PDB file of C-alpha atoms in Angstrom:
ATOM      1  CA  ILE A   1     -18.384 -12.066   5.131  1.00  0.00           C
ATOM      2  CA  ASN A   2     -19.832 -15.542   5.680  1.00  0.00           C
ATOM      3  CA  ARG A   3     -16.474 -16.598   7.150  1.00  0.00           C
ATOM      4  CA  PHE A   4     -17.129 -14.315  10.103  1.00  0.00           C
ATOM      5  CA  PHE A   5     -19.928 -13.873  12.566  1.00  0.00           C
ATOM      6  CA  LEU A   6     -21.116 -10.847  14.478  1.00  0.00           C
ATOM      7  CA  GLY A   7     -20.789 -10.955  18.251  1.00  0.00           C
ATOM      8  CA  ALA A   8     -24.072 -10.923  20.095  1.00  0.00           C
ATOM      9  CA  ASN A   9     -22.744  -8.636  22.821  1.00  0.00           C
ATOM     10  CA  VAL A  10     -24.105  -5.154  23.295  1.00  0.00           C
ATOM     11  CA  LYS A  11     -20.893  -3.927  21.680  1.00  0.00           C
ATOM     12  CA  LYS A  12     -21.000  -5.342  18.156  1.00  0.00           C
ATOM     13  CA  ARG A  13     -17.870  -7.200  17.068  1.00  0.00           C
ATOM     14  CA  LEU A  14     -16.608  -8.986  14.002  1.00  0.00           C
ATOM     15  CA  ILE A  15     -15.120 -12.367  15.006  1.00  0.00           C
ATOM     16  CA  ASP A  16     -13.278 -14.839  12.761  1.00  0.00           C
ATOM     17  CA  PRO A  17     -13.763 -18.661  12.938  1.00  0.00           C
ATOM     18  CA  HIS A  18     -10.880 -18.903  15.456  1.00  0.00           C
ATOM     19  CA  GLY A  19     -12.490 -16.477  17.873  1.00  0.00           C
ATOM     20  CA  ARG A  20     -10.211 -13.553  17.029  1.00  0.00           C
ATOM     21  CA  ARG A  21     -11.558 -10.027  16.791  1.00  0.00           C
ATOM     22  CA  VAL A  22     -11.146  -8.460  13.358  1.00  0.00           C
ATOM     23  CA  ARG A  23      -9.691  -4.977  13.706  1.00  0.00           C
ATOM     24  CA  LYS A  24      -7.862  -4.449  10.396  1.00  0.00           C
ATOM     25  CA  LEU A  25      -9.097  -4.139   6.810  1.00  0.00           C
ATOM     26  CA  ARG A  26      -7.223  -4.023   3.504  1.00  0.00           C
ATOM     27  CA  VAL A  27      -9.045  -2.225   0.705  1.00  0.00           C
ATOM     28  CA  SER A  28      -7.895  -2.690  -2.887  1.00  0.00           C
ATOM     29  CA  LEU A  29      -8.881   0.304  -5.018  1.00  0.00           C
ATOM     30  CA  THR A  30      -7.664  -1.019  -8.372  1.00  0.00           C
ATOM     31  CA  ASP A  31      -5.833  -3.885 -10.038  1.00  0.00           C
ATOM     32  CA  LYS A  32      -3.873  -1.460 -12.247  1.00  0.00           C
ATOM     33  CA  CYS A  33      -0.188  -0.748 -11.823  1.00  0.00           C
ATOM     34  CA  ASN A  34       2.209   1.637 -13.571  1.00  0.00           C
ATOM     35  CA  LEU A  35       5.159  -0.745 -13.188  1.00  0.00           C
ATOM     36  CA  ARG A  36       5.627  -4.199 -14.708  1.00  0.00           C
ATOM     37  CA  CYS A  37       7.732  -6.041 -12.151  1.00  0.00           C
ATOM     38  CA  HIS A  38       8.760  -9.281 -13.848  1.00  0.00           C
ATOM     39  CA  TYR A  39       7.689 -11.450 -10.892  1.00  0.00           C
ATOM     40  CA  CYS A  40       4.278  -9.832 -10.627  1.00  0.00           C
ATOM     41  CA  MET A  41       2.832  -8.679 -13.915  1.00  0.00           C
ATOM     42  CA  PRO A  42       3.279  -9.283 -17.669  1.00  0.00           C
ATOM     43  CA  MET A  43       3.976  -6.384 -20.007  1.00  0.00           C
ATOM     44  CA  ASP A  44       0.616  -6.844 -21.739  1.00  0.00           C
ATOM     45  CA  ALA A  45      -1.435  -7.061 -18.543  1.00  0.00           C
ATOM     46  CA  LYS A  46      -5.170  -6.465 -18.926  1.00  0.00           C
ATOM     47  CA  PHE A  47      -7.083  -4.743 -16.151  1.00  0.00           C
ATOM     48  CA  MET A  48     -10.671  -4.481 -15.005  1.00  0.00           C
ATOM     49  CA  ASP A  49     -12.988  -1.814 -16.346  1.00  0.00           C
ATOM     50  CA  GLU A  50     -13.367   0.796 -13.607  1.00  0.00           C
ATOM     51  CA  GLU A  51     -17.119   0.504 -14.024  1.00  0.00           C
ATOM     52  CA  GLY A  52     -16.791  -2.776 -12.142  1.00  0.00           C
ATOM     53  CA  TYR A  53     -15.195  -1.162  -9.085  1.00  0.00           C
ATOM     54  CA  LEU A  54     -17.071  -0.130  -5.987  1.00  0.00           C
ATOM     55  CA  SER A  55     -17.797   3.586  -5.925  1.00  0.00           C
ATOM     56  CA  PHE A  56     -16.028   5.724  -3.341  1.00  0.00           C
ATOM     57  CA  ALA A  57     -19.362   6.295  -1.608  1.00  0.00           C
ATOM     58  CA  GLU A  58     -19.790   2.506  -1.317  1.00  0.00           C
ATOM     59  CA  TYR A  59     -16.299   2.153   0.126  1.00  0.00           C
ATOM     60  CA  GLY A  60     -17.063   4.873   2.643  1.00  0.00           C
ATOM     61  CA  GLU A  61     -20.342   3.266   3.668  1.00  0.00           C
ATOM     62  CA  LEU A  62     -18.733  -0.160   4.065  1.00  0.00           C
ATOM     63  CA  ILE A  63     -15.808   1.144   6.105  1.00  0.00           C
ATOM     64  CA  ARG A  64     -18.022   3.176   8.446  1.00  0.00           C
ATOM     65  CA  GLU A  65     -20.317   0.180   8.943  1.00  0.00           C
ATOM     66  CA  LEU A  66     -17.351  -2.034   9.820  1.00  0.00           C
ATOM     67  CA  CYS A  67     -16.123   0.590  12.283  1.00  0.00           C
ATOM     68  CA  ASP A  68     -19.356  -0.064  14.193  1.00  0.00           C
ATOM     69  CA  TYR A  69     -18.160  -3.674  14.503  1.00  0.00           C
ATOM     70  CA  GLY A  70     -14.717  -2.826  15.843  1.00  0.00           C
ATOM     71  CA  LEU A  71     -12.664  -1.947  12.758  1.00  0.00           C
ATOM     72  CA  GLU A  72      -9.698   0.155  13.886  1.00  0.00           C
ATOM     73  CA  GLU A  73      -7.118   0.127  11.099  1.00  0.00           C
ATOM     74  CA  LEU A  74      -7.371   0.553   7.325  1.00  0.00           C
ATOM     75  CA  ARG A  75      -4.760  -0.304   4.719  1.00  0.00           C
ATOM     76  CA  ILE A  76      -5.277   1.203   1.233  1.00  0.00           C
ATOM     77  CA  THR A  77      -3.746  -0.906  -1.505  1.00  0.00           C
ATOM     78  CA  GLY A  78      -4.099  -2.075  -5.108  1.00  0.00           C
ATOM     79  CA  GLY A  79      -2.511  -2.751  -7.676  1.00  0.00           C
ATOM     80  CA  GLU A  80      -1.174   0.759  -7.351  1.00  0.00           C
ATOM     81  CA  PRO A  81      -3.928   2.638  -5.462  1.00  0.00           C
ATOM     82  CA  LEU A  82      -2.751   6.076  -6.574  1.00  0.00           C
ATOM     83  CA  LEU A  83      -3.690   5.107 -10.139  1.00  0.00           C
ATOM     84  CA  ARG A  84      -7.371   4.972  -9.188  1.00  0.00           C
ATOM     85  CA  ARG A  85      -9.106   7.816 -10.977  1.00  0.00           C
ATOM     86  CA  SER A  86      -9.965  10.677  -8.569  1.00  0.00           C
ATOM     87  CA  PHE A  87      -8.063   8.999  -5.741  1.00  0.00           C
ATOM     88  CA  GLY A  88      -8.499  12.138  -3.648  1.00  0.00           C
ATOM     89  CA  SER A  89     -12.253  11.567  -3.671  1.00  0.00           C
ATOM     90  CA  PHE A  90     -11.706   8.257  -1.893  1.00  0.00           C
ATOM     91  CA  LEU A  91      -9.908  10.106   0.890  1.00  0.00           C
ATOM     92  CA  ASP A  92     -12.881  12.462   1.116  1.00  0.00           C
ATOM     93  CA  ALA A  93     -15.258   9.488   1.308  1.00  0.00           C
ATOM     94  CA  ILE A  94     -13.557   8.027   4.385  1.00  0.00           C
ATOM     95  CA  GLU A  95     -12.957  11.347   6.136  1.00  0.00           C
ATOM     96  CA  GLY A  96     -14.237  11.261   9.692  1.00  0.00           C
ATOM     97  CA  ALA A  97     -14.389   7.475   9.932  1.00  0.00           C
ATOM     98  CA  PRO A  98     -13.363   6.558  13.508  1.00  0.00           C
ATOM     99  CA  LEU A  99     -10.146   4.784  12.574  1.00  0.00           C
ATOM    100  CA  LYS A 100      -7.043   4.721  14.748  1.00  0.00           C
ATOM    101  CA  LYS A 101      -4.637   4.138  11.880  1.00  0.00           C
ATOM    102  CA  ILE A 102      -4.779   4.536   8.096  1.00  0.00           C
ATOM    103  CA  GLY A 103      -1.961   3.295   5.893  1.00  0.00           C
ATOM    104  CA  LEU A 104      -1.168   3.203   2.178  1.00  0.00           C
ATOM    105  CA  THR A 105       0.820   0.620   0.222  1.00  0.00           C
ATOM    106  CA  THR A 106       2.323   2.158  -2.925  1.00  0.00           C
ATOM    107  CA  ASN A 107       5.267   2.034  -5.315  1.00  0.00           C
ATOM    108  CA  ALA A 108       5.642   5.810  -4.673  1.00  0.00           C
ATOM    109  CA  VAL A 109       5.903   6.787  -8.351  1.00  0.00           C
ATOM    110  CA  LEU A 110       2.939   9.162  -8.005  1.00  0.00           C
ATOM    111  CA  LEU A 111       3.302   9.879  -4.305  1.00  0.00           C
ATOM    112  CA  ASP A 112       4.368  13.507  -4.773  1.00  0.00           C
ATOM    113  CA  HIS A 113       0.909  14.306  -6.190  1.00  0.00           C
ATOM    114  CA  TYR A 114      -0.831  13.247  -2.972  1.00  0.00           C
ATOM    115  CA  LEU A 115       1.499  13.791  -0.005  1.00  0.00           C
ATOM    116  CA  ASP A 116      -0.313  16.872   1.292  1.00  0.00           C
ATOM    117  CA  ARG A 117      -3.766  15.360   0.778  1.00  0.00           C
ATOM    118  CA  LEU A 118      -2.776  12.111   2.464  1.00  0.00           C
ATOM    119  CA  TRP A 119      -1.365  13.937   5.471  1.00  0.00           C
ATOM    120  CA  GLU A 120      -4.453  16.132   5.818  1.00  0.00           C
ATOM    121  CA  ARG A 121      -6.737  13.078   5.744  1.00  0.00           C
ATOM    122  CA  GLY A 122      -4.772  11.222   8.409  1.00  0.00           C
ATOM    123  CA  VAL A 123      -3.057   8.682   6.148  1.00  0.00           C
ATOM    124  CA  HIS A 124       0.285   8.860   7.941  1.00  0.00           C
ATOM    125  CA  TYR A 125       1.652   5.324   7.407  1.00  0.00           C
ATOM    126  CA  LEU A 126       3.295   4.399   4.111  1.00  0.00           C
ATOM    127  CA  ASN A 127       4.512   0.986   2.984  1.00  0.00           C
ATOM    128  CA  ILE A 128       6.573   1.516  -0.149  1.00  0.00           C
ATOM    129  CA  SER A 129       7.544  -1.297  -2.504  1.00  0.00           C
ATOM    130  CA  LEU A 130      11.141  -0.866  -3.679  1.00  0.00           C
ATOM    131  CA  ASP A 131      13.228  -3.781  -4.952  1.00  0.00           C
ATOM    132  CA  SER A 132      16.414  -2.018  -6.036  1.00  0.00           C
ATOM    133  CA  LEU A 133      18.511   1.071  -5.317  1.00  0.00           C
ATOM    134  CA  SER A 134      20.350   0.732  -8.638  1.00  0.00           C
ATOM    135  CA  HIS A 135      18.906   2.534 -11.656  1.00  0.00           C
ATOM    136  CA  GLU A 136      19.912  -0.275 -13.996  1.00  0.00           C
ATOM    137  CA  ASN A 137      18.571  -3.001 -11.741  1.00  0.00           C
ATOM    138  CA  PHE A 138      15.390  -1.054 -10.985  1.00  0.00           C
ATOM    139  CA  ARG A 139      14.707  -0.956 -14.742  1.00  0.00           C
ATOM    140  CA  ARG A 140      15.496  -4.660 -15.019  1.00  0.00           C
ATOM    141  CA  ILE A 141      13.061  -5.624 -12.264  1.00  0.00           C
ATOM    142  CA  THR A 142      10.238  -3.118 -12.790  1.00  0.00           C
ATOM    143  CA  ARG A 143      10.647  -2.349 -16.503  1.00  0.00           C
ATOM    144  CA  GLY A 144      10.332   1.277 -15.445  1.00  0.00           C
ATOM    145  CA  ASN A 145      12.665   4.243 -15.247  1.00  0.00           C
ATOM    146  CA  ASN A 146      11.301   5.933 -12.118  1.00  0.00           C
ATOM    147  CA  LEU A 147      13.902   5.256  -9.409  1.00  0.00           C
ATOM    148  CA  SER A 148      15.033   8.876  -8.972  1.00  0.00           C
ATOM    149  CA  ARG A 149      11.449  10.006  -8.531  1.00  0.00           C
ATOM    150  CA  VAL A 150      10.656   7.193  -6.107  1.00  0.00           C
ATOM    151  CA  LEU A 151      13.681   7.950  -3.923  1.00  0.00           C
ATOM    152  CA  LYS A 152      12.865  11.675  -3.925  1.00  0.00           C
ATOM    153  CA  ASN A 153       9.253  10.938  -2.944  1.00  0.00           C
ATOM    154  CA  ILE A 154      10.404   8.683  -0.103  1.00  0.00           C
ATOM    155  CA  GLU A 155      12.664  11.457   1.182  1.00  0.00           C
ATOM    156  CA  SER A 156       9.834  14.007   0.933  1.00  0.00           C
ATOM    157  CA  ALA A 157       7.439  11.714   2.813  1.00  0.00           C
ATOM    158  CA  LYS A 158       9.995  11.172   5.561  1.00  0.00           C
ATOM    159  CA  GLU A 159      10.636  14.906   5.889  1.00  0.00           C
ATOM    160  CA  LYS A 160       6.893  15.582   6.131  1.00  0.00           C
ATOM    161  CA  GLY A 161       6.560  13.218   9.077  1.00  0.00           C
ATOM    162  CA  PHE A 162       5.071  10.072   7.539  1.00  0.00           C
ATOM    163  CA  GLU A 163       6.037   6.740   9.089  1.00  0.00           C
ATOM    164  CA  VAL A 164       7.675   5.029   6.116  1.00  0.00           C
ATOM    165  CA  LYS A 165       8.522   1.366   5.702  1.00  0.00           C
ATOM    166  CA  ILE A 166      10.225  -0.110   2.633  1.00  0.00           C
ATOM    167  CA  ASN A 167       9.247  -3.564   1.366  1.00  0.00           C
ATOM    168  CA  VAL A 168      11.911  -5.361  -0.674  1.00  0.00           C
ATOM    169  CA  VAL A 169      11.123  -8.634  -2.439  1.00  0.00           C
ATOM    170  CA  ALA A 170      14.450 -10.436  -2.083  1.00  0.00           C
ATOM    171  CA  MET A 171      15.278 -12.481  -5.196  1.00  0.00           C
ATOM    172  CA  LYS A 172      18.349 -14.566  -5.830  1.00  0.00           C
ATOM    173  CA  GLY A 173      20.142 -13.423  -8.940  1.00  0.00           C
ATOM    174  CA  PHE A 174      18.149 -10.196  -9.184  1.00  0.00           C
ATOM    175  CA  ASN A 175      18.712  -8.078  -6.089  1.00  0.00           C
ATOM    176  CA  ASP A 176      20.269 -10.267  -3.395  1.00  0.00           C
ATOM    177  CA  HIS A 177      23.571  -8.455  -4.022  1.00  0.00           C
ATOM    178  CA  GLU A 178      21.872  -5.235  -2.847  1.00  0.00           C
ATOM    179  CA  ILE A 179      20.861  -6.442   0.608  1.00  0.00           C
ATOM    180  CA  PHE A 180      23.638  -4.551   2.391  1.00  0.00           C
ATOM    181  CA  ASP A 181      22.929  -1.481   0.239  1.00  0.00           C
ATOM    182  CA  PHE A 182      19.414  -1.527   1.672  1.00  0.00           C
ATOM    183  CA  VAL A 183      20.801  -1.994   5.184  1.00  0.00           C
ATOM    184  CA  HIS A 184      22.917   1.153   4.769  1.00  0.00           C
ATOM    185  CA  TYR A 185      19.971   2.985   3.196  1.00  0.00           C
ATOM    186  CA  SER A 186      17.826   2.028   6.190  1.00  0.00           C
ATOM    187  CA  LYS A 187      20.431   3.348   8.607  1.00  0.00           C
ATOM    188  CA  ASN A 188      21.089   6.581   6.716  1.00  0.00           C
ATOM    189  CA  MET A 189      17.408   7.390   6.134  1.00  0.00           C
ATOM    190  CA  ASP A 190      16.163   6.067   9.491  1.00  0.00           C
ATOM    191  CA  ILE A 191      13.563   4.031   7.600  1.00  0.00           C
ATOM    192  CA  GLU A 192      12.604   0.429   8.370  1.00  0.00           C
ATOM    193  CA  VAL A 193      13.432  -1.922   5.489  1.00  0.00           C
ATOM    194  CA  ARG A 194      11.739  -5.315   5.376  1.00  0.00           C
ATOM    195  CA  PHE A 195      12.882  -8.170   3.137  1.00  0.00           C
ATOM    196  CA  LEU A 196      10.016 -10.264   1.785  1.00  0.00           C
ATOM    197  CA  ALA A 197      10.121 -13.760   0.335  1.00  0.00           C
ATOM    198  CA  LEU A 198       9.027 -14.118  -3.284  1.00  0.00           C
ATOM    199  CA  MET A 199       5.618 -15.786  -3.535  1.00  0.00           C
ATOM    200  CA  ARG A 200       5.164 -17.792  -6.723  1.00  0.00           C
ATOM    201  CA  ILE A 201       1.715 -16.867  -8.011  1.00  0.00           C
ATOM    202  CA  GLY A 202       1.980 -18.130 -11.579  1.00  0.00           C
TER     203      GLY A 202
END
């Protein structure tokens, strides 16, 4: 917060060091993930104790306070945010916050458990991480066997009216041969597919 300052105008604003108004916030609910993508996480990954997380009430208080300073959009992320215990209680905690847009970034493995709740709470924008449309290659990249479920959940979200975007980490030798498969998938499903560069994080 010390990187920003609060505008002295009657209307309170959060301004960054370059004079830009801050309107968007990303909130990470957990560092846990139920996949082990080889470029992201080791098989024996160790995660934080949930006792060290902010409570949902604290998240709600923080988000509402920032709305007073011009916050308009919220992105819920992780790790895999749907793994956060009692995730639905987080949605309850932010209910009524004066936000114009609420989005969720997820791998969609557990999405079917929360589609109705997300829609009811105004979380209508989904960014879904998906690096392969091939069952064999999906297992190779994620070390998981959930592709059928993920694809079904994407279809269900689309049918329900969510705005869905697919994020693909494009990797030479792993999934670059699937780029045109994703192009056709995008066309057939009427879903935006975005190809992301791999960021080496060690």
